[in-house]
XYZ file of C-alpha atoms in Angstrom:
466
model
C 0.000 0.000 0.000
C 1.301 3.434 -0.976
C 1.569 6.468 1.301
C -0.879 9.225 0.451
C 0.683 12.437 -0.865
C -2.056 14.368 0.948
C -2.447 13.065 4.512
C -5.880 13.641 6.024
C -7.089 13.455 9.613
C -9.524 10.559 10.064
C -11.683 10.329 13.191
C -12.503 6.662 13.797
C -15.522 6.238 16.083
C -15.192 2.831 17.740
C -12.099 0.985 18.936
C -13.014 -2.668 18.452
C -12.114 -4.938 15.512
C -13.521 -2.700 12.750
C -12.139 0.521 14.216
C -8.699 -0.897 14.903
C -8.426 -2.388 11.414
C -9.521 0.898 9.818
C -7.175 2.936 12.002
C -4.144 0.740 11.352
C -4.579 0.530 7.592
C -5.284 4.274 7.266
C -2.279 4.974 9.465
C -0.069 2.768 7.306
C -1.329 4.741 4.290
C 0.141 7.867 5.874
C -2.950 9.504 7.339
C -3.387 10.874 10.858
C -5.938 8.832 12.804
C -7.761 9.513 16.064
C -9.660 6.553 17.569
C -12.573 7.438 19.861
C -13.710 4.523 22.028
C -16.706 4.720 24.389
C -15.356 2.130 26.847
C -13.134 3.345 29.653
C -9.592 2.096 30.219
C -10.894 0.100 33.188
C -13.479 -1.620 30.986
C -10.939 -2.276 28.255
C -8.624 -3.862 30.805
C -11.161 -6.523 31.780
C -10.780 -9.766 29.849
C -14.026 -10.048 27.936
C -14.620 -13.437 26.440
C -16.272 -14.230 23.149
C -14.629 -15.168 19.917
C -13.975 -14.123 16.350
C -14.368 -16.308 13.289
C -11.558 -15.686 10.849
C -12.326 -17.204 7.436
C -9.582 -17.252 4.785
C -10.624 -13.946 3.183
C -10.138 -12.193 6.535
C -7.014 -14.103 7.573
C -5.189 -13.112 4.388
C -5.874 -9.418 5.016
C -5.156 -9.407 8.737
C -1.646 -10.678 8.184
C -1.014 -6.999 7.341
C -0.944 -6.555 11.126
C 2.481 -7.609 12.445
C 2.211 -10.705 14.587
C -1.379 -11.598 13.688
C -0.205 -14.822 12.061
C 1.259 -15.836 15.430
C -1.993 -14.941 17.227
C -3.969 -17.104 14.824
C -1.622 -20.062 15.175
C -0.763 -19.837 18.875
C -3.933 -18.445 20.449
C -6.564 -19.646 17.997
C -8.017 -22.903 16.721
C -7.482 -24.052 13.156
C -10.773 -25.541 11.973
C -10.804 -28.841 10.116
C -14.552 -29.420 9.761
C -18.062 -28.013 10.051
C -20.932 -30.155 11.310
C -24.694 -29.764 11.548
C -26.698 -31.376 14.347
C -30.290 -31.354 15.551
C -31.231 -30.070 19.007
C -30.715 -33.635 20.263
C -27.172 -33.641 18.827
C -27.987 -36.126 16.069
C -25.518 -35.384 13.288
C -27.272 -34.558 10.016
C -24.431 -33.225 7.881
C -20.740 -32.385 7.824
C -18.157 -30.659 5.673
C -14.456 -31.405 5.963
C -12.218 -28.443 5.183
C -10.103 -30.125 2.539
C -6.390 -29.213 2.978
C -5.858 -28.708 -0.752
C -8.812 -26.330 -1.054
C -7.712 -24.375 2.018
C -4.230 -24.122 0.510
C -5.719 -22.798 -2.721
C -7.679 -20.216 -0.681
C -4.408 -18.962 0.779
C -5.218 -19.495 4.446
C -6.844 -21.747 6.998
C -10.109 -20.956 8.821
C -9.441 -19.900 12.425
C -11.387 -19.260 15.612
C -9.633 -16.824 17.974
C -10.453 -15.291 21.366
C -11.882 -11.794 20.929
C -9.853 -10.231 23.740
C -6.480 -11.556 22.591
C -7.106 -10.430 19.035
C -8.231 -6.902 19.975
C -5.436 -6.339 22.483
C -2.879 -7.355 19.872
C -4.329 -5.037 17.204
C -4.621 -2.158 19.653
C -0.990 -2.624 20.671
C 0.181 -2.391 17.071
C -1.942 0.683 16.410
C -0.071 2.272 19.313
C 3.248 1.667 17.551
C 2.336 4.107 14.772
C 3.031 7.734 15.765
C 0.190 9.030 13.587
C -2.494 7.043 15.476
C -3.901 8.122 18.866
C -6.433 6.274 21.019
C -8.930 8.003 23.337
C -11.014 5.855 25.687
C -14.121 6.888 27.614
C -15.273 9.061 24.694
C -19.038 8.603 24.341
C -20.206 10.362 21.216
C -23.120 12.753 21.662
C -23.077 14.707 18.426
C -21.603 14.580 14.926
C -21.306 17.409 12.427
C -20.154 17.389 8.813
C -20.120 19.934 6.010
C -18.693 20.011 2.496
C -16.376 22.924 3.277
C -15.756 22.959 7.025
C -14.232 20.378 9.366
C -15.926 17.165 10.439
C -16.647 17.302 14.170
C -17.321 14.701 16.854
C -18.497 15.927 20.268
C -18.533 13.771 23.402
C -21.149 13.580 26.147
C -18.737 15.662 28.270
C -18.458 18.355 25.612
C -15.008 17.378 24.329
C -14.634 18.255 20.659
C -12.497 16.509 18.021
C -12.162 17.945 14.515
C -10.876 16.216 11.412
C -11.422 15.662 7.720
C -13.382 12.410 7.552
C -15.316 10.482 10.204
C -15.217 6.686 10.053
C -18.204 5.067 11.755
C -16.865 1.829 13.213
C -19.193 1.869 16.196
C -21.048 -1.382 15.667
C -24.651 -2.488 15.375
C -26.001 0.486 17.385
C -23.936 3.016 15.474
C -24.259 6.673 16.402
C -22.590 7.626 13.112
C -25.140 5.619 11.129
C -28.006 7.266 12.998
C -26.535 10.673 12.190
C -26.317 9.761 8.503
C -29.874 8.406 8.430
C -31.084 11.644 10.021
C -29.255 13.587 7.311
C -31.003 11.530 4.647
C -34.439 12.039 6.212
C -33.883 15.777 6.325
C -32.855 15.822 2.656
C -35.955 13.871 1.661
C -38.519 15.778 3.720
C -40.044 17.342 0.631
C -40.107 14.119 -1.365
C -42.658 11.329 -1.362
C -40.056 8.550 -1.490
C -39.510 6.314 1.511
C -36.334 6.695 3.529
C -33.769 4.690 1.562
C -31.646 4.245 4.679
C -34.333 2.661 6.828
C -34.491 -0.975 7.786
C -37.079 -1.660 5.084
C -35.038 -4.076 3.051
C -37.234 -4.567 0.009
C -37.754 -7.904 -1.777
C -35.690 -11.013 -1.233
C -34.487 -12.969 1.757
C -33.134 -9.834 3.445
C -36.718 -8.612 3.846
C -37.665 -11.677 5.890
C -35.681 -10.702 8.985
C -35.854 -7.257 10.561
C -34.455 -7.982 14.029
C -32.149 -10.767 15.192
C -31.978 -11.527 18.919
C -28.843 -13.364 19.929
C -26.382 -14.096 22.695
C -22.783 -15.148 23.275
C -21.434 -17.328 26.083
C -17.841 -18.356 26.763
C -16.712 -21.390 28.759
C -13.129 -21.847 29.856
C -11.523 -24.982 28.447
C -9.980 -25.592 31.876
C -13.484 -25.771 33.401
C -14.724 -28.126 30.689
C -11.875 -30.526 31.357
C -13.372 -31.239 34.776
C -16.381 -32.901 33.103
C -15.775 -36.175 31.302
C -18.648 -35.765 28.829
C -17.105 -32.507 27.581
C -13.459 -33.540 27.263
C -13.665 -34.303 23.520
C -14.722 -30.684 22.905
C -11.637 -29.348 24.692
C -9.411 -30.411 21.787
C -12.005 -30.240 19.026
C -11.204 -28.543 15.719
C -14.811 -28.832 14.492
C -17.319 -25.997 14.396
C -20.814 -27.225 15.289
C -24.259 -25.860 14.458
C -27.137 -27.171 16.566
C -30.256 -26.555 14.478
C -33.401 -25.741 16.448
C -36.963 -24.578 15.921
C -36.803 -20.814 15.375
C -33.268 -20.602 16.750
C -29.862 -22.202 16.415
C -26.747 -22.505 18.553
C -23.176 -22.607 17.280
C -20.185 -23.850 19.194
C -16.459 -23.952 18.668
C -13.166 -23.873 20.556
C -11.557 -20.456 20.244
C -8.161 -21.195 21.717
C -8.576 -21.492 25.492
C -12.332 -20.797 25.497
C -15.312 -22.595 24.005
C -17.770 -20.065 22.592
C -21.495 -20.644 22.152
C -23.531 -18.316 19.966
C -27.315 -18.119 19.800
C -29.302 -16.569 16.967
C -33.056 -16.440 16.547
C -35.058 -15.704 13.419
C -37.842 -13.949 15.287
C -38.641 -12.232 18.566
C -40.102 -14.676 21.044
C -38.910 -14.061 24.589
C -40.054 -11.190 26.744
C -36.497 -11.129 28.021
C -34.847 -10.514 24.639
C -32.496 -7.621 25.242
C -29.514 -5.755 23.878
C -26.521 -5.018 26.080
C -23.256 -3.217 25.465
C -20.297 -5.549 24.867
C -19.031 -4.788 28.367
C -22.294 -5.807 30.064
C -23.810 -9.236 30.597
C -26.645 -11.196 32.157
C -26.801 -14.556 34.027
C -26.232 -17.477 31.668
C -29.395 -19.141 33.036
C -31.338 -16.750 30.781
C -29.769 -18.372 27.731
C -31.924 -21.515 27.594
C -35.607 -20.748 27.797
C -38.748 -21.775 25.944
C -38.027 -24.100 23.022
C -34.322 -24.118 23.844
C -34.995 -26.453 26.770
C -35.231 -29.114 24.028
C -31.509 -28.915 23.368
C -29.222 -31.813 24.134
C -28.043 -32.133 27.767
C -24.468 -31.574 26.526
C -25.415 -28.120 25.247
C -27.215 -27.293 28.475
C -24.186 -28.508 30.433
C -21.986 -26.110 28.482
C -24.381 -23.268 29.216
C -24.327 -24.060 32.930
C -20.525 -23.688 32.972
C -20.643 -20.165 31.546
C -20.663 -17.484 34.221
C -22.465 -14.899 32.144
C -24.182 -14.399 28.780
C -24.018 -11.388 26.517
C -27.411 -10.786 24.823
C -27.760 -8.715 21.663
C -30.578 -7.352 19.527
C -29.492 -6.517 15.989
C -31.731 -4.335 13.839
C -31.150 -5.251 10.198
C -30.460 -2.063 8.237
C -29.897 -2.638 4.543
C -28.333 0.659 3.546
C -27.900 1.785 -0.035
C -25.106 4.231 0.810
C -22.247 4.045 3.289
C -21.282 7.707 2.844
C -23.009 10.769 4.316
C -24.598 13.455 2.138
C -21.644 15.823 2.669
C -19.142 13.117 1.721
C -17.263 13.506 4.997
C -18.382 10.417 6.939
C -18.251 6.735 5.999
C -19.404 3.504 7.667
C -17.415 0.288 8.170
C -18.132 -3.039 9.851
C -21.378 -3.777 11.665
C -22.342 -0.102 11.453
C -22.608 -0.570 7.681
C -23.652 -4.156 7.055
C -26.736 -6.246 7.804
C -24.836 -9.511 8.043
C -25.782 -11.222 11.346
C -23.235 -10.413 14.036
C -23.206 -13.996 15.348
C -22.512 -15.440 11.895
C -19.310 -16.041 9.917
C -18.594 -13.024 7.742
C -19.465 -9.875 9.703
C -15.952 -9.435 11.129
C -14.374 -10.363 7.810
C -16.477 -7.668 6.121
C -15.120 -5.108 8.599
C -11.536 -5.993 7.729
C -12.302 -5.873 4.006
C -13.881 -2.437 4.544
C -10.772 -1.188 6.311
C -8.364 -2.380 3.647
C -10.564 -1.046 0.828
C -10.942 2.403 2.400
C -7.247 2.735 3.226
C -6.099 1.566 -0.202
C -8.381 4.013 -1.968
C -7.180 6.909 0.177
C -3.555 5.938 -0.268
C -3.965 7.400 -3.791
C -5.188 10.789 -2.536
C -3.335 13.837 -3.865
C -6.134 16.432 -3.792
C -9.268 17.056 -1.718
C -11.222 17.215 -4.955
C -10.730 13.428 -5.199
C -12.486 12.636 -1.904
C -16.017 12.248 -3.367
C -14.756 9.937 -6.122
C -12.819 7.754 -3.689
C -15.833 7.460 -1.387
C -17.973 6.601 -4.396
C -15.502 3.847 -5.175
C -15.818 2.568 -1.615
C -19.596 2.359 -2.054
C -19.308 0.604 -5.402
C -16.942 -2.006 -3.984
C -18.550 -2.669 -0.634
C -22.326 -2.485 -1.205
C -22.624 -5.530 -3.516
C -20.164 -7.550 -1.435
C -22.153 -6.787 1.718
C -25.450 -7.812 0.122
C -23.954 -11.088 -1.153
C -22.644 -12.036 2.295
C -25.798 -10.958 4.140
C -28.043 -12.896 1.755
C -25.948 -16.028 2.225
C -25.777 -15.672 6.009
C -29.489 -15.000 6.520
C -30.462 -17.813 4.157
C -28.274 -20.197 6.177
C -29.661 -18.905 9.461
C -33.275 -19.442 8.375
C -32.414 -22.870 6.984
C -30.847 -23.860 10.306
C -33.959 -22.807 12.243
C -36.785 -24.566 10.388
C -39.713 -25.892 12.444
C -40.560 -29.603 12.319
C -42.228 -30.479 9.025
C -41.590 -31.132 5.357
C -39.092 -28.301 4.858
C -36.962 -29.469 7.766
C -37.106 -33.063 6.501
C -35.917 -31.952 3.048
C -33.109 -29.928 4.620
C -31.952 -32.896 6.658
C -32.131 -35.145 3.612
C -29.801 -32.791 1.752
C -27.429 -32.589 4.712
C -27.410 -36.378 5.054
C -26.058 -36.577 1.509
C -22.865 -34.843 2.708
C -22.237 -37.773 5.062
C -22.572 -40.205 2.171
C -20.216 -38.112 0.032
C -17.636 -38.005 2.799
C -17.520 -41.810 2.950
C -16.898 -42.161 -0.792
C -15.550 -38.847 -2.132
C -14.305 -40.345 -5.417
C -17.856 -41.367 -6.287
C -19.297 -37.897 -5.614
C -16.801 -35.493 -7.169
C -19.439 -33.306 -8.861
C -21.655 -33.194 -5.764
C -18.710 -32.223 -3.578
C -17.731 -29.486 -6.029
C -21.255 -28.056 -5.905
C -21.251 -28.214 -2.108
C -17.982 -26.294 -1.925
C -18.763 -23.737 -4.607
C -20.913 -21.318 -2.579
C -18.513 -21.410 0.360
C -15.480 -20.893 -1.873
C -17.146 -17.944 -3.606
C -17.441 -16.080 -0.292
C -14.090 -17.031 1.224
C -12.073 -16.605 -1.967
C -13.034 -12.931 -2.251
C -9.874 -10.824 -2.248
C -10.370 -7.219 -1.163
C -6.880 -6.375 -2.438
C -7.672 -7.601 -5.941
C -11.087 -5.927 -5.921
C -9.758 -2.477 -5.031
C -6.790 -2.819 -7.407
C -9.121 -3.707 -10.276
C -11.360 -0.735 -9.470
C -8.345 1.569 -9.475
C -7.206 0.226 -12.853
C -10.620 1.153 -14.264
C -11.040 4.534 -12.595
C -7.628 5.619 -11.330
C -6.630 7.713 -14.306
C -9.895 9.685 -14.119
C -9.398 10.331 -10.412
C -5.750 11.271 -10.943
C -6.940 13.817 -13.514
C -9.091 15.427 -10.826
C -5.974 15.848 -8.714
C -3.968 17.255 -11.606
C -6.693 19.806 -12.358
C -7.237 20.852 -8.751
């Protein structure tokens, strides 16, 4: 990545995975970056559990961070298989991550502890002199204009000015709300609906408007005290327990085993949404239909001290840039991919690399609108593809008893047959892999380089004429 000939000051709102990735890549491109994180230093110092799924498309990019390869190998789990089970733990389907295919994809699929990953990335952001980190900064107000500075004001009245605001503040993004308010104001005199609402239009994305979920973490050392759980303490398989209206995933993320719940509809009066630094008793995790889950799953839940519930509103945006072209969204603030699924964190890292690479070419402020337009053109279709795949899978994993569930299980059962005699099912295996490969083989580097080949000379002309 080149260094920009015109360094800007980026204000990154949010200091988790998306914010740290954006800050580091923008910093490496030569820009000044200020990270504003709502959590206090005391909160950041507490080891918060949970995990991150790192598919090959993300792993390839994150090796840009020094030492991330070591984190993945030493602190994470290298997956070798995916399996699909019913609530009773009956195995219905499986997919072995073929070593040759993973080699062709350029990386393995990892599960890593959230805390270890974030601490490492934050540490390396601190090594760059052009990046500063401010904790305890709760954003109250955002201001942008085409000619003046972009401004972020805290709940205490502290004011930070810069050139471009990067909204990396997650599913309840303040920056996104500011941009949606801008759009509503601009459309007050029009009859059109708000294009930035959570009305997703036709297709599978319109079927889900809110996704309740939860995350629980169990220490591997605690699991080892229970004989029925010992096989999971060394497992390299990621499991999906498919329920009725909900599903639970489980996998070993280094020294913790992480369970994730997603539901396709609101059902519990206790569904809630807490900040990442808050939690609730894990006993709230299994209620209603989830009492039907296998005793092994319920045993895992009982070993978790706390659960972290979430409520994700599914916004399908048609623009990640504000009307003044001085604020841009990345990560969960931008995308409607379920936060407890596979690709949401990978999308955040792709966003960061795309944004930083585009702005590494900056030589004139007159180019800013064109570069942000390029960001939209690259990221919007990719986001929709991933979200459609993730939500389709989620709904498929949560079918009620009946014909549709029976057909799903029949299809999954075929994967078990294929695994026993792969040479007899070459075409079927290729079809099974194709959708997964399409998502994980996406290369953000290639995508942004190809876009620049098509449009770079026109954007360079803007700089020359400025």
